[in-house]
């Protein structure tokens, strides 16, 4: 099993920044992609950004140019720097790790952007 602990959520005004971090522990081997998803009330969980084991990032179109994902393979962490936040970015953000055919999720951290 892989355990994921997230940190860094909170409340910020529109135009502000937040940084989310996620630390993986447990049976950490052969981790493929690490990333972040988000879910707001009444909507499906959606990919925000993901980074492969080789460091190749993928971003949702709505966050491209504003969010930056980074990964530290030595520390088994993944971070999401979120700039120019907008009210529509308000959601619970979940850390996600893919290990072979298994997927693990963090408990989620709330991000609220006020207008």
PDB file of C-alpha atoms in Angstrom:
ATOM      1  CA  UNK A   1       0.000   0.000   0.000  1.00  0.00           C
ATOM      2  CA  UNK A   2       0.985   3.586  -0.610  1.00  0.00           C
ATOM      3  CA  UNK A   3      -0.059   6.297   1.797  1.00  0.00           C
ATOM      4  CA  UNK A   4      -0.390   9.870   0.594  1.00  0.00           C
ATOM      5  CA  UNK A   5      -0.389  12.916   2.852  1.00  0.00           C
ATOM      6  CA  UNK A   6      -1.352  16.261   1.361  1.00  0.00           C
ATOM      7  CA  UNK A   7      -0.760  19.739   2.682  1.00  0.00           C
ATOM      8  CA  UNK A   8      -1.037  23.323   1.585  1.00  0.00           C
ATOM      9  CA  UNK A   9      -4.713  23.975   0.928  1.00  0.00           C
ATOM     10  CA  UNK A  10      -6.496  27.030   2.237  1.00  0.00           C
ATOM     11  CA  UNK A  11      -8.369  30.199   1.395  1.00  0.00           C
ATOM     12  CA  UNK A  12      -6.949  32.802  -0.948  1.00  0.00           C
ATOM     13  CA  UNK A  13      -8.250  35.787  -2.831  1.00  0.00           C
ATOM     14  CA  UNK A  14      -8.564  35.729  -6.596  1.00  0.00           C
ATOM     15  CA  UNK A  15      -5.207  36.367  -8.194  1.00  0.00           C
ATOM     16  CA  UNK A  16      -3.354  34.821  -5.288  1.00  0.00           C
ATOM     17  CA  UNK A  17      -1.172  31.748  -5.054  1.00  0.00           C
ATOM     18  CA  UNK A  18      -1.059  28.498  -3.143  1.00  0.00           C
ATOM     19  CA  UNK A  19       1.298  25.551  -3.140  1.00  0.00           C
ATOM     20  CA  UNK A  20       0.085  22.008  -2.556  1.00  0.00           C
ATOM     21  CA  UNK A  21       2.428  19.229  -1.525  1.00  0.00           C
ATOM     22  CA  UNK A  22       1.963  15.489  -1.313  1.00  0.00           C
ATOM     23  CA  UNK A  23       4.298  12.982   0.319  1.00  0.00           C
ATOM     24  CA  UNK A  24       4.111   9.292  -0.494  1.00  0.00           C
ATOM     25  CA  UNK A  25       5.130   6.589   1.954  1.00  0.00           C
ATOM     26  CA  UNK A  26       4.732   2.858   2.422  1.00  0.00           C
ATOM     27  CA  UNK A  27       5.406   0.379  -0.361  1.00  0.00           C
ATOM     28  CA  UNK A  28       7.023   2.895  -2.632  1.00  0.00           C
ATOM     29  CA  UNK A  29       8.428   1.207  -5.691  1.00  0.00           C
ATOM     30  CA  UNK A  30       7.904   1.523  -9.411  1.00  0.00           C
ATOM     31  CA  UNK A  31       5.704   4.587  -9.066  1.00  0.00           C
ATOM     32  CA  UNK A  32       4.615   5.742 -12.473  1.00  0.00           C
ATOM     33  CA  UNK A  33       2.606   8.954 -12.639  1.00  0.00           C
ATOM     34  CA  UNK A  34       2.068  11.328  -9.748  1.00  0.00           C
ATOM     35  CA  UNK A  35      -0.450  14.081  -9.995  1.00  0.00           C
ATOM     36  CA  UNK A  36      -3.320  16.163  -8.755  1.00  0.00           C
ATOM     37  CA  UNK A  37      -7.041  15.942  -9.388  1.00  0.00           C
ATOM     38  CA  UNK A  38      -9.803  18.181  -8.126  1.00  0.00           C
ATOM     39  CA  UNK A  39     -13.501  17.920  -7.467  1.00  0.00           C
ATOM     40  CA  UNK A  40     -15.983  20.686  -6.840  1.00  0.00           C
ATOM     41  CA  UNK A  41     -19.590  20.167  -5.662  1.00  0.00           C
ATOM     42  CA  UNK A  42     -21.803  18.628  -8.292  1.00  0.00           C
ATOM     43  CA  UNK A  43     -18.923  17.942 -10.661  1.00  0.00           C
ATOM     44  CA  UNK A  44     -16.833  14.920 -11.489  1.00  0.00           C
ATOM     45  CA  UNK A  45     -13.281  14.613 -10.318  1.00  0.00           C
ATOM     46  CA  UNK A  46     -10.980  15.968 -12.991  1.00  0.00           C
ATOM     47  CA  UNK A  47      -7.289  15.879 -13.747  1.00  0.00           C
ATOM     48  CA  UNK A  48      -5.445  19.078 -12.907  1.00  0.00           C
ATOM     49  CA  UNK A  49      -1.880  18.039 -13.630  1.00  0.00           C
ATOM     50  CA  UNK A  50       0.213  14.912 -13.741  1.00  0.00           C
ATOM     51  CA  UNK A  51       3.897  14.136 -14.144  1.00  0.00           C
ATOM     52  CA  UNK A  52       5.409  10.894 -15.337  1.00  0.00           C
ATOM     53  CA  UNK A  53       8.308   9.069 -13.734  1.00  0.00           C
ATOM     54  CA  UNK A  54      10.472  10.658 -16.389  1.00  0.00           C
ATOM     55  CA  UNK A  55       9.343  14.142 -15.451  1.00  0.00           C
ATOM     56  CA  UNK A  56       7.004  14.862 -18.359  1.00  0.00           C
ATOM     57  CA  UNK A  57       4.083  17.015 -17.182  1.00  0.00           C
ATOM     58  CA  UNK A  58       0.520  17.080 -18.439  1.00  0.00           C
ATOM     59  CA  UNK A  59      -1.877  19.897 -17.587  1.00  0.00           C
ATOM     60  CA  UNK A  60      -5.574  20.492 -17.914  1.00  0.00           C
ATOM     61  CA  UNK A  61      -6.222  23.274 -20.376  1.00  0.00           C
ATOM     62  CA  UNK A  62      -7.860  25.416 -17.726  1.00  0.00           C
ATOM     63  CA  UNK A  63      -4.687  25.594 -15.616  1.00  0.00           C
ATOM     64  CA  UNK A  64      -1.992  25.697 -18.291  1.00  0.00           C
ATOM     65  CA  UNK A  65       0.245  28.683 -17.761  1.00  0.00           C
ATOM     66  CA  UNK A  66      -0.964  29.197 -14.193  1.00  0.00           C
ATOM     67  CA  UNK A  67      -0.119  25.938 -12.409  1.00  0.00           C
ATOM     68  CA  UNK A  68       3.197  24.117 -12.290  1.00  0.00           C
ATOM     69  CA  UNK A  69       3.653  20.539 -11.147  1.00  0.00           C
ATOM     70  CA  UNK A  70       6.950  19.247  -9.850  1.00  0.00           C
ATOM     71  CA  UNK A  71       8.140  15.909  -8.600  1.00  0.00           C
ATOM     72  CA  UNK A  72      11.026  14.810  -6.424  1.00  0.00           C
ATOM     73  CA  UNK A  73      11.656  11.114  -6.981  1.00  0.00           C
ATOM     74  CA  UNK A  74      14.253  10.937  -4.220  1.00  0.00           C
ATOM     75  CA  UNK A  75      11.774  12.241  -1.650  1.00  0.00           C
ATOM     76  CA  UNK A  76       8.674  10.679  -3.225  1.00  0.00           C
ATOM     77  CA  UNK A  77       6.877  13.990  -3.255  1.00  0.00           C
ATOM     78  CA  UNK A  78       4.816  15.876  -5.786  1.00  0.00           C
ATOM     79  CA  UNK A  79       3.920  19.536  -5.555  1.00  0.00           C
ATOM     80  CA  UNK A  80       1.559  21.859  -7.353  1.00  0.00           C
ATOM     81  CA  UNK A  81       2.313  25.567  -7.503  1.00  0.00           C
ATOM     82  CA  UNK A  82      -0.912  27.406  -8.254  1.00  0.00           C
ATOM     83  CA  UNK A  83      -0.709  31.025  -9.380  1.00  0.00           C
ATOM     84  CA  UNK A  84      -3.342  33.470 -10.582  1.00  0.00           C
ATOM     85  CA  UNK A  85      -6.018  31.498  -8.796  1.00  0.00           C
ATOM     86  CA  UNK A  86      -9.611  32.122  -9.782  1.00  0.00           C
ATOM     87  CA  UNK A  87     -12.901  31.334  -8.027  1.00  0.00           C
ATOM     88  CA  UNK A  88     -13.483  28.491 -10.480  1.00  0.00           C
ATOM     89  CA  UNK A  89     -10.377  26.796  -9.077  1.00  0.00           C
ATOM     90  CA  UNK A  90     -12.239  26.262  -5.817  1.00  0.00           C
ATOM     91  CA  UNK A  91     -12.385  22.528  -5.151  1.00  0.00           C
ATOM     92  CA  UNK A  92     -11.048  19.691  -3.071  1.00  0.00           C
ATOM     93  CA  UNK A  93      -7.674  18.750  -4.512  1.00  0.00           C
ATOM     94  CA  UNK A  94      -6.549  15.125  -4.364  1.00  0.00           C
ATOM     95  CA  UNK A  95      -3.063  13.748  -4.731  1.00  0.00           C
ATOM     96  CA  UNK A  96      -2.901  10.725  -7.022  1.00  0.00           C
ATOM     97  CA  UNK A  97      -0.222   8.089  -7.526  1.00  0.00           C
ATOM     98  CA  UNK A  98      -0.183   5.312 -10.088  1.00  0.00           C
ATOM     99  CA  UNK A  99       1.867   2.244  -9.263  1.00  0.00           C
ATOM    100  CA  UNK A 100       1.638  -0.412 -11.894  1.00  0.00           C
ATOM    101  CA  UNK A 101      -2.046  -1.197 -12.199  1.00  0.00           C
ATOM    102  CA  UNK A 102      -2.929   0.344  -8.852  1.00  0.00           C
ATOM    103  CA  UNK A 103      -4.039   3.869  -8.116  1.00  0.00           C
ATOM    104  CA  UNK A 104      -3.822   5.559  -4.742  1.00  0.00           C
ATOM    105  CA  UNK A 105      -5.516   8.719  -3.534  1.00  0.00           C
ATOM    106  CA  UNK A 106      -4.838  11.199  -0.795  1.00  0.00           C
ATOM    107  CA  UNK A 107      -7.543  12.355   1.584  1.00  0.00           C
ATOM    108  CA  UNK A 108      -7.986  15.653  -0.231  1.00  0.00           C
ATOM    109  CA  UNK A 109      -7.263  19.243   0.695  1.00  0.00           C
ATOM    110  CA  UNK A 110      -9.682  22.130   0.267  1.00  0.00           C
ATOM    111  CA  UNK A 111      -8.736  25.104  -1.884  1.00  0.00           C
ATOM    112  CA  UNK A 112     -11.105  28.055  -1.751  1.00  0.00           C
ATOM    113  CA  UNK A 113     -10.626  31.117  -3.925  1.00  0.00           C
ATOM    114  CA  UNK A 114     -12.708  34.145  -3.023  1.00  0.00           C
ATOM    115  CA  UNK A 115     -13.641  36.804  -5.544  1.00  0.00           C
TER     116      UNK A 115
END
